[in-house]
């Protein structure tokens, strides 16, 4: 197990190193002169030169990249060009909104999708299965930001059960803060519920055709035991893999949902930083998202190895 985890950790670190090169190139090299991106092409040459000197844009690319990587290694992310405050503080203040939002959306996706997928597989070819598949088709087709607007119109404007947007803050009121995340999490998780339900249904159908499941039924095991004790554990192997991928989509999708619901999270920070041409915030947030996705995938690999020992043995 230690060797298996060590290999996965090394692979994650290599991926992270490659990601830093790509992010640095996209943010600071490919779009052109960062000073012109921030001030516009109409800026005076002496103003552009002063800005390049202030933020080190006039230094060689290798030196700028090494400075940035050194800062990441020591958790010194520099200061925001737009806000003038440390980037680490900006991101930390926003993560307390984005991480609970993503965790709530992922929890709902798994808690709703797995029972629905098991039910659809159990009722395969019957009206219950058709109903679940129809729901998943709708869930995949609807954009989450549009679904979020519908939720606001129905549950906030018409029925006034939830706030339409904003976030009171954990220090002000924990219950109201959780209440404010309900509609955004629902909007964020709809597509992932649909995908995970289909994966669970497909995995359960494959498992239910296995010989050991037929043997359990032939011995007279109750259908509930067959479904949840014999079939579901093996069906969870591909479901776990897809759930890890979904976590990455949820983090990326939070950028749009936070804008719809006016949540002060990392997604809203990215949106504001793009508008302000705050390049140092953009590249550090992208790397943070990369680290979060790699960490989730590492946890998925660990869960996968616990559920199915074959990858661990091959490693």
CSV table of C-alpha atoms in Angstrom, one decimal:
chain,number,residue,atom,x,y,z
A,1,UNK,CA,0.0,0.0,0.0
A,2,UNK,CA,2.8,2.4,0.9
A,3,UNK,CA,4.5,1.8,-2.5
A,4,UNK,CA,1.2,2.3,-4.3
A,5,UNK,CA,0.5,5.6,-2.5
A,6,UNK,CA,4.1,6.7,-3.1
A,7,UNK,CA,3.7,6.2,-6.9
A,8,UNK,CA,0.5,8.1,-6.9
A,9,UNK,CA,2.0,11.0,-4.9
A,10,UNK,CA,5.0,11.2,-7.3
A,11,UNK,CA,2.6,11.3,-10.2
A,12,UNK,CA,0.6,14.1,-8.6
A,13,UNK,CA,3.7,16.1,-7.9
A,14,UNK,CA,4.9,15.7,-11.6
A,15,UNK,CA,1.4,16.8,-12.8
A,16,UNK,CA,1.5,19.8,-10.5
A,17,UNK,CA,4.9,20.8,-11.8
A,18,UNK,CA,3.7,20.6,-15.4
A,19,UNK,CA,0.6,22.6,-14.4
A,20,UNK,CA,2.7,25.5,-13.0
A,21,UNK,CA,4.6,25.7,-16.4
A,22,UNK,CA,1.3,25.8,-18.4
A,23,UNK,CA,-0.4,28.3,-16.1
A,24,UNK,CA,2.7,30.6,-16.0
A,25,UNK,CA,2.9,30.4,-19.8
A,26,UNK,CA,-0.8,31.1,-20.4
A,27,UNK,CA,-1.1,33.9,-17.9
A,28,UNK,CA,2.2,35.8,-18.4
A,29,UNK,CA,3.6,34.7,-21.8
A,30,UNK,CA,1.0,33.8,-24.4
A,31,UNK,CA,-1.4,36.8,-24.0
A,32,UNK,CA,1.5,39.3,-24.6
A,33,UNK,CA,3.0,42.0,-22.4
A,34,UNK,CA,1.4,41.6,-18.9
A,35,UNK,CA,1.8,45.4,-18.4
A,36,UNK,CA,-0.2,46.1,-21.5
A,37,UNK,CA,-2.8,43.6,-20.5
A,38,UNK,CA,-3.2,45.4,-17.1
A,39,UNK,CA,-3.1,49.0,-18.4
A,40,UNK,CA,-4.3,48.7,-22.0
A,41,UNK,CA,-2.5,49.4,-25.2
A,42,UNK,CA,-3.1,53.1,-24.9
A,43,UNK,CA,-0.9,53.5,-21.8
A,44,UNK,CA,2.2,55.7,-22.0
A,45,UNK,CA,5.6,53.9,-22.5
A,46,UNK,CA,7.0,55.3,-19.2
A,47,UNK,CA,4.0,54.1,-17.3
A,48,UNK,CA,4.3,50.7,-18.8
A,49,UNK,CA,8.0,50.6,-18.0
A,50,UNK,CA,7.3,51.6,-14.4
A,51,UNK,CA,4.7,48.9,-14.0
A,52,UNK,CA,7.0,46.3,-15.5
A,53,UNK,CA,9.8,47.3,-13.1
A,54,UNK,CA,7.4,47.3,-10.1
A,55,UNK,CA,6.0,43.8,-10.6
A,56,UNK,CA,9.2,42.3,-12.2
A,57,UNK,CA,7.7,41.9,-15.7
A,58,UNK,CA,10.9,43.2,-17.2
A,59,UNK,CA,13.0,40.4,-15.7
A,60,UNK,CA,13.8,37.1,-17.7
A,61,UNK,CA,11.0,34.5,-17.9
A,62,UNK,CA,13.0,31.9,-16.1
A,63,UNK,CA,13.8,34.3,-13.2
A,64,UNK,CA,10.1,35.3,-12.9
A,65,UNK,CA,9.0,31.6,-13.0
A,66,UNK,CA,11.6,30.7,-10.4
A,67,UNK,CA,10.5,33.6,-8.1
A,68,UNK,CA,6.8,32.5,-8.4
A,69,UNK,CA,7.7,28.8,-7.7
A,70,UNK,CA,9.8,29.8,-4.7
A,71,UNK,CA,6.9,31.8,-3.4
A,72,UNK,CA,4.5,28.9,-3.8
A,73,UNK,CA,7.0,26.6,-1.9
A,74,UNK,CA,7.1,29.0,1.0
A,75,UNK,CA,3.4,29.9,0.8
A,76,UNK,CA,4.3,33.5,-0.1
A,77,UNK,CA,1.9,34.2,-3.0
A,78,UNK,CA,2.7,37.8,-3.3
A,79,UNK,CA,0.4,40.8,-3.2
A,80,UNK,CA,-2.7,41.4,-5.4
A,81,UNK,CA,-2.1,44.1,-8.0
A,82,UNK,CA,-5.7,45.3,-7.6
A,83,UNK,CA,-6.4,45.0,-3.9
A,84,UNK,CA,-2.9,45.6,-2.6
A,85,UNK,CA,-3.3,42.8,0.0
A,86,UNK,CA,-1.6,39.4,0.2
A,87,UNK,CA,-3.0,36.9,-2.2
A,88,UNK,CA,-2.9,34.2,0.4
A,89,UNK,CA,-5.3,36.2,2.6
A,90,UNK,CA,-7.6,37.0,-0.3
A,91,UNK,CA,-7.8,33.3,-1.3
A,92,UNK,CA,-8.2,32.1,2.4
A,93,UNK,CA,-11.1,34.5,3.0
A,94,UNK,CA,-12.9,33.2,-0.1
A,95,UNK,CA,-12.2,29.5,0.5
A,96,UNK,CA,-14.4,29.4,3.6
A,97,UNK,CA,-17.3,29.9,1.2
A,98,UNK,CA,-16.2,27.8,-1.8
A,99,UNK,CA,-15.1,24.7,0.0
A,100,UNK,CA,-18.3,24.3,2.0
A,101,UNK,CA,-20.3,24.9,-1.2
A,102,UNK,CA,-18.4,22.3,-3.1
A,103,UNK,CA,-18.6,19.8,-0.2
A,104,UNK,CA,-22.4,20.3,0.1
A,105,UNK,CA,-22.8,19.9,-3.6
A,106,UNK,CA,-20.7,16.7,-3.7
A,107,UNK,CA,-22.5,15.3,-0.7
A,108,UNK,CA,-25.8,15.8,-2.4
A,109,UNK,CA,-24.6,14.4,-5.6
A,110,UNK,CA,-23.5,11.1,-4.0
A,111,UNK,CA,-26.4,10.8,-1.5
A,112,UNK,CA,-29.0,11.3,-4.2
A,113,UNK,CA,-27.3,9.6,-7.2
A,114,UNK,CA,-26.3,6.3,-5.7
A,115,UNK,CA,-29.8,5.4,-4.3
A,116,UNK,CA,-31.3,6.5,-7.6
A,117,UNK,CA,-28.9,4.5,-9.7
A,118,UNK,CA,-29.5,1.4,-7.5
A,119,UNK,CA,-33.3,1.9,-7.8
A,120,UNK,CA,-33.1,2.3,-11.6
A,121,UNK,CA,-31.0,-0.9,-11.9
A,122,UNK,CA,-33.4,-2.8,-9.7
A,123,UNK,CA,-36.4,-1.6,-11.8
A,124,UNK,CA,-34.5,-2.1,-15.1
A,125,UNK,CA,-36.8,-1.8,-18.1
A,126,UNK,CA,-39.8,-0.7,-15.9
A,127,UNK,CA,-41.5,2.7,-15.4
A,128,UNK,CA,-39.3,3.5,-12.4
A,129,UNK,CA,-36.2,3.0,-14.5
A,130,UNK,CA,-37.6,5.1,-17.3
A,131,UNK,CA,-38.5,7.9,-14.8
A,132,UNK,CA,-35.0,8.0,-13.4
A,133,UNK,CA,-33.4,8.0,-16.9
A,134,UNK,CA,-35.7,10.8,-18.0
A,135,UNK,CA,-34.6,12.8,-14.9
A,136,UNK,CA,-30.9,12.2,-15.7
A,137,UNK,CA,-31.4,13.3,-19.3
A,138,UNK,CA,-33.0,16.6,-18.1
A,139,UNK,CA,-30.2,17.0,-15.5
A,140,UNK,CA,-27.5,16.6,-18.1
A,141,UNK,CA,-29.1,18.9,-20.6
A,142,UNK,CA,-29.9,21.9,-18.3
A,143,UNK,CA,-27.0,24.4,-17.7
A,144,UNK,CA,-26.4,24.7,-13.9
A,145,UNK,CA,-26.5,28.6,-14.0
A,146,UNK,CA,-29.9,28.5,-15.7
A,147,UNK,CA,-31.2,26.0,-13.2
A,148,UNK,CA,-29.8,28.3,-10.5
A,149,UNK,CA,-31.9,31.2,-11.8
A,150,UNK,CA,-35.0,28.9,-11.9
A,151,UNK,CA,-34.4,27.9,-8.2
A,152,UNK,CA,-34.1,31.6,-7.3
A,153,UNK,CA,-37.4,32.5,-9.0
A,154,UNK,CA,-39.3,29.5,-7.4
A,155,UNK,CA,-37.8,29.1,-3.9
A,156,UNK,CA,-36.6,32.7,-3.2
A,157,UNK,CA,-38.8,35.1,-5.1
A,158,UNK,CA,-42.1,33.1,-5.2
A,159,UNK,CA,-42.1,31.0,-2.1
A,160,UNK,CA,-39.4,33.0,-0.1
A,161,UNK,CA,-38.0,29.8,1.5
A,162,UNK,CA,-34.3,30.6,0.8
A,163,UNK,CA,-32.3,33.8,0.1
A,164,UNK,CA,-31.8,34.8,-3.5
A,165,UNK,CA,-28.2,35.5,-3.0
A,166,UNK,CA,-25.5,36.8,-0.7
A,167,UNK,CA,-23.7,35.2,2.2
A,168,UNK,CA,-23.9,36.5,5.8
A,169,UNK,CA,-20.6,34.9,7.0
A,170,UNK,CA,-19.8,32.1,9.3
A,171,UNK,CA,-19.0,34.5,12.1
A,172,UNK,CA,-22.4,36.2,11.9
A,173,UNK,CA,-24.7,33.2,11.8
A,174,UNK,CA,-23.8,29.6,11.0
A,175,UNK,CA,-27.4,28.5,10.3
A,176,UNK,CA,-28.1,31.4,8.0
A,177,UNK,CA,-24.8,30.8,6.2
A,178,UNK,CA,-25.7,27.1,5.6
A,179,UNK,CA,-29.2,28.3,4.5
A,180,UNK,CA,-27.6,30.6,1.9
A,181,UNK,CA,-25.6,27.7,0.4
A,182,UNK,CA,-28.6,25.4,-0.2
A,183,UNK,CA,-29.8,26.8,-3.5
A,184,UNK,CA,-26.3,27.3,-5.0
A,185,UNK,CA,-25.3,23.7,-4.0
A,186,UNK,CA,-28.5,22.4,-5.5
A,187,UNK,CA,-27.8,24.2,-8.8
A,188,UNK,CA,-24.2,23.1,-8.8
A,189,UNK,CA,-25.0,19.4,-8.1
A,190,UNK,CA,-27.8,18.8,-10.7
A,191,UNK,CA,-25.6,17.8,-13.6
A,192,UNK,CA,-23.3,15.7,-11.4
A,193,UNK,CA,-26.3,13.9,-9.9
A,194,UNK,CA,-27.5,13.0,-13.4
A,195,UNK,CA,-24.0,11.7,-14.4
A,196,UNK,CA,-23.4,9.8,-11.2
A,197,UNK,CA,-26.9,8.2,-11.3
A,198,UNK,CA,-26.2,6.9,-14.8
A,199,UNK,CA,-22.8,5.5,-13.8
A,200,UNK,CA,-24.3,3.8,-10.7
A,201,UNK,CA,-27.1,2.3,-12.7
A,202,UNK,CA,-24.7,1.0,-15.4
A,203,UNK,CA,-22.3,-0.5,-12.8
A,204,UNK,CA,-25.1,-2.1,-10.9
A,205,UNK,CA,-26.6,-3.7,-14.0
A,206,UNK,CA,-23.1,-5.2,-14.9
A,207,UNK,CA,-22.7,-6.5,-11.4
A,208,UNK,CA,-26.2,-8.0,-11.1
A,209,UNK,CA,-25.3,-10.1,-14.2
A,210,UNK,CA,-22.3,-11.7,-12.4
A,211,UNK,CA,-22.4,-15.4,-11.5
A,212,UNK,CA,-21.9,-14.8,-7.8
A,213,UNK,CA,-25.0,-12.6,-7.7
A,214,UNK,CA,-27.0,-15.3,-9.5
A,215,UNK,CA,-25.7,-17.8,-7.0
A,216,UNK,CA,-26.8,-15.6,-4.1
A,217,UNK,CA,-30.3,-15.3,-5.6
A,218,UNK,CA,-30.4,-19.1,-6.2
A,219,UNK,CA,-29.6,-19.7,-2.5
A,220,UNK,CA,-32.7,-17.6,-1.6
A,221,UNK,CA,-30.9,-14.5,-0.4
A,222,UNK,CA,-33.4,-11.5,0.0
A,223,UNK,CA,-33.3,-9.0,-2.8
A,224,UNK,CA,-32.2,-6.3,-0.4
A,225,UNK,CA,-29.2,-8.4,0.6
A,226,UNK,CA,-28.3,-9.1,-3.0
A,227,UNK,CA,-28.5,-5.5,-4.0
A,228,UNK,CA,-26.7,-3.8,-1.0
A,229,UNK,CA,-24.4,-6.6,0.3
A,230,UNK,CA,-23.3,-8.4,-2.8
A,231,UNK,CA,-23.7,-6.0,-5.8
A,232,UNK,CA,-23.3,-2.5,-4.5
A,233,UNK,CA,-19.8,-2.8,-3.2
A,234,UNK,CA,-18.3,-3.9,-6.5
A,235,UNK,CA,-20.5,-1.4,-8.3
A,236,UNK,CA,-19.0,1.4,-6.2
A,237,UNK,CA,-15.6,1.0,-7.8
A,238,UNK,CA,-16.3,2.9,-11.0
A,239,UNK,CA,-18.7,5.2,-9.1
A,240,UNK,CA,-15.9,6.2,-6.8
A,241,UNK,CA,-13.6,7.1,-9.8
A,242,UNK,CA,-16.3,9.2,-11.4
A,243,UNK,CA,-17.1,10.9,-8.1
A,244,UNK,CA,-13.5,12.0,-7.9
A,245,UNK,CA,-13.7,13.5,-11.4
A,246,UNK,CA,-17.0,15.2,-10.5
A,247,UNK,CA,-15.3,16.9,-7.6
A,248,UNK,CA,-13.0,18.7,-10.1
A,249,UNK,CA,-16.0,19.8,-12.1
A,250,UNK,CA,-17.7,21.1,-9.0
A,251,UNK,CA,-14.7,23.3,-8.1
A,252,UNK,CA,-14.6,24.7,-11.6
A,253,UNK,CA,-18.4,25.1,-11.8
A,254,UNK,CA,-18.4,27.2,-8.6
A,255,UNK,CA,-16.9,30.1,-10.6
A,256,UNK,CA,-20.2,30.6,-12.4
A,257,UNK,CA,-22.6,29.6,-9.6
A,258,UNK,CA,-21.0,32.0,-7.2
A,259,UNK,CA,-21.5,34.8,-9.7
A,260,UNK,CA,-25.2,33.9,-10.1
A,261,UNK,CA,-25.8,33.9,-6.3
A,262,UNK,CA,-23.4,36.7,-5.4
A,263,UNK,CA,-21.4,34.5,-3.1
A,264,UNK,CA,-18.0,35.9,-2.0
A,265,UNK,CA,-16.1,32.8,-2.9
A,266,UNK,CA,-13.0,32.0,-4.9
A,267,UNK,CA,-15.0,31.8,-8.1
A,268,UNK,CA,-16.2,35.4,-7.6
A,269,UNK,CA,-12.6,36.4,-6.9
A,270,UNK,CA,-11.5,34.9,-10.2
A,271,UNK,CA,-14.2,36.7,-12.0
A,272,UNK,CA,-13.2,40.0,-10.4
A,273,UNK,CA,-9.5,39.4,-11.0
A,274,UNK,CA,-10.0,38.7,-14.7
A,275,UNK,CA,-11.9,42.0,-15.0
A,276,UNK,CA,-9.1,43.8,-13.1
A,277,UNK,CA,-6.3,42.0,-15.0
A,278,UNK,CA,-5.0,40.9,-11.6
A,279,UNK,CA,-2.7,38.2,-13.1
A,280,UNK,CA,-1.0,37.1,-9.9
A,281,UNK,CA,-4.3,36.3,-8.3
A,282,UNK,CA,-5.5,34.4,-11.4
A,283,UNK,CA,-2.5,32.1,-11.7
A,284,UNK,CA,-2.4,31.4,-7.9
A,285,UNK,CA,-6.1,30.5,-7.8
A,286,UNK,CA,-5.7,28.2,-10.9
A,287,UNK,CA,-2.8,26.4,-9.1
A,288,UNK,CA,-4.9,26.2,-6.0
A,289,UNK,CA,-7.7,24.5,-7.9
A,290,UNK,CA,-5.2,22.2,-9.5
A,291,UNK,CA,-3.9,21.2,-6.0
A,292,UNK,CA,-7.4,20.6,-4.8
A,293,UNK,CA,-8.3,18.4,-7.8
A,294,UNK,CA,-5.1,16.4,-7.4
A,295,UNK,CA,-5.7,15.9,-3.7
A,296,UNK,CA,-9.2,14.7,-4.4
A,297,UNK,CA,-7.9,12.3,-7.1
A,298,UNK,CA,-5.3,11.0,-4.6
A,299,UNK,CA,-8.1,10.3,-2.1
A,300,UNK,CA,-10.1,8.5,-4.9
A,301,UNK,CA,-7.0,6.4,-5.7
A,302,UNK,CA,-6.8,5.4,-2.1
A,303,UNK,CA,-10.5,4.5,-1.9
A,304,UNK,CA,-10.2,2.6,-5.2
A,305,UNK,CA,-7.3,0.6,-3.8
A,306,UNK,CA,-9.3,-0.2,-0.7
A,307,UNK,CA,-12.3,-1.3,-2.7
A,308,UNK,CA,-10.4,-3.2,-5.3
A,309,UNK,CA,-6.9,-4.6,-4.4
A,310,UNK,CA,-5.9,-5.3,-8.0
A,311,UNK,CA,-4.4,-1.9,-8.9
A,312,UNK,CA,-2.5,-1.9,-5.6
A,313,UNK,CA,-1.0,-5.3,-6.4
A,314,UNK,CA,0.0,-4.3,-10.0
A,315,UNK,CA,1.7,-1.1,-8.5
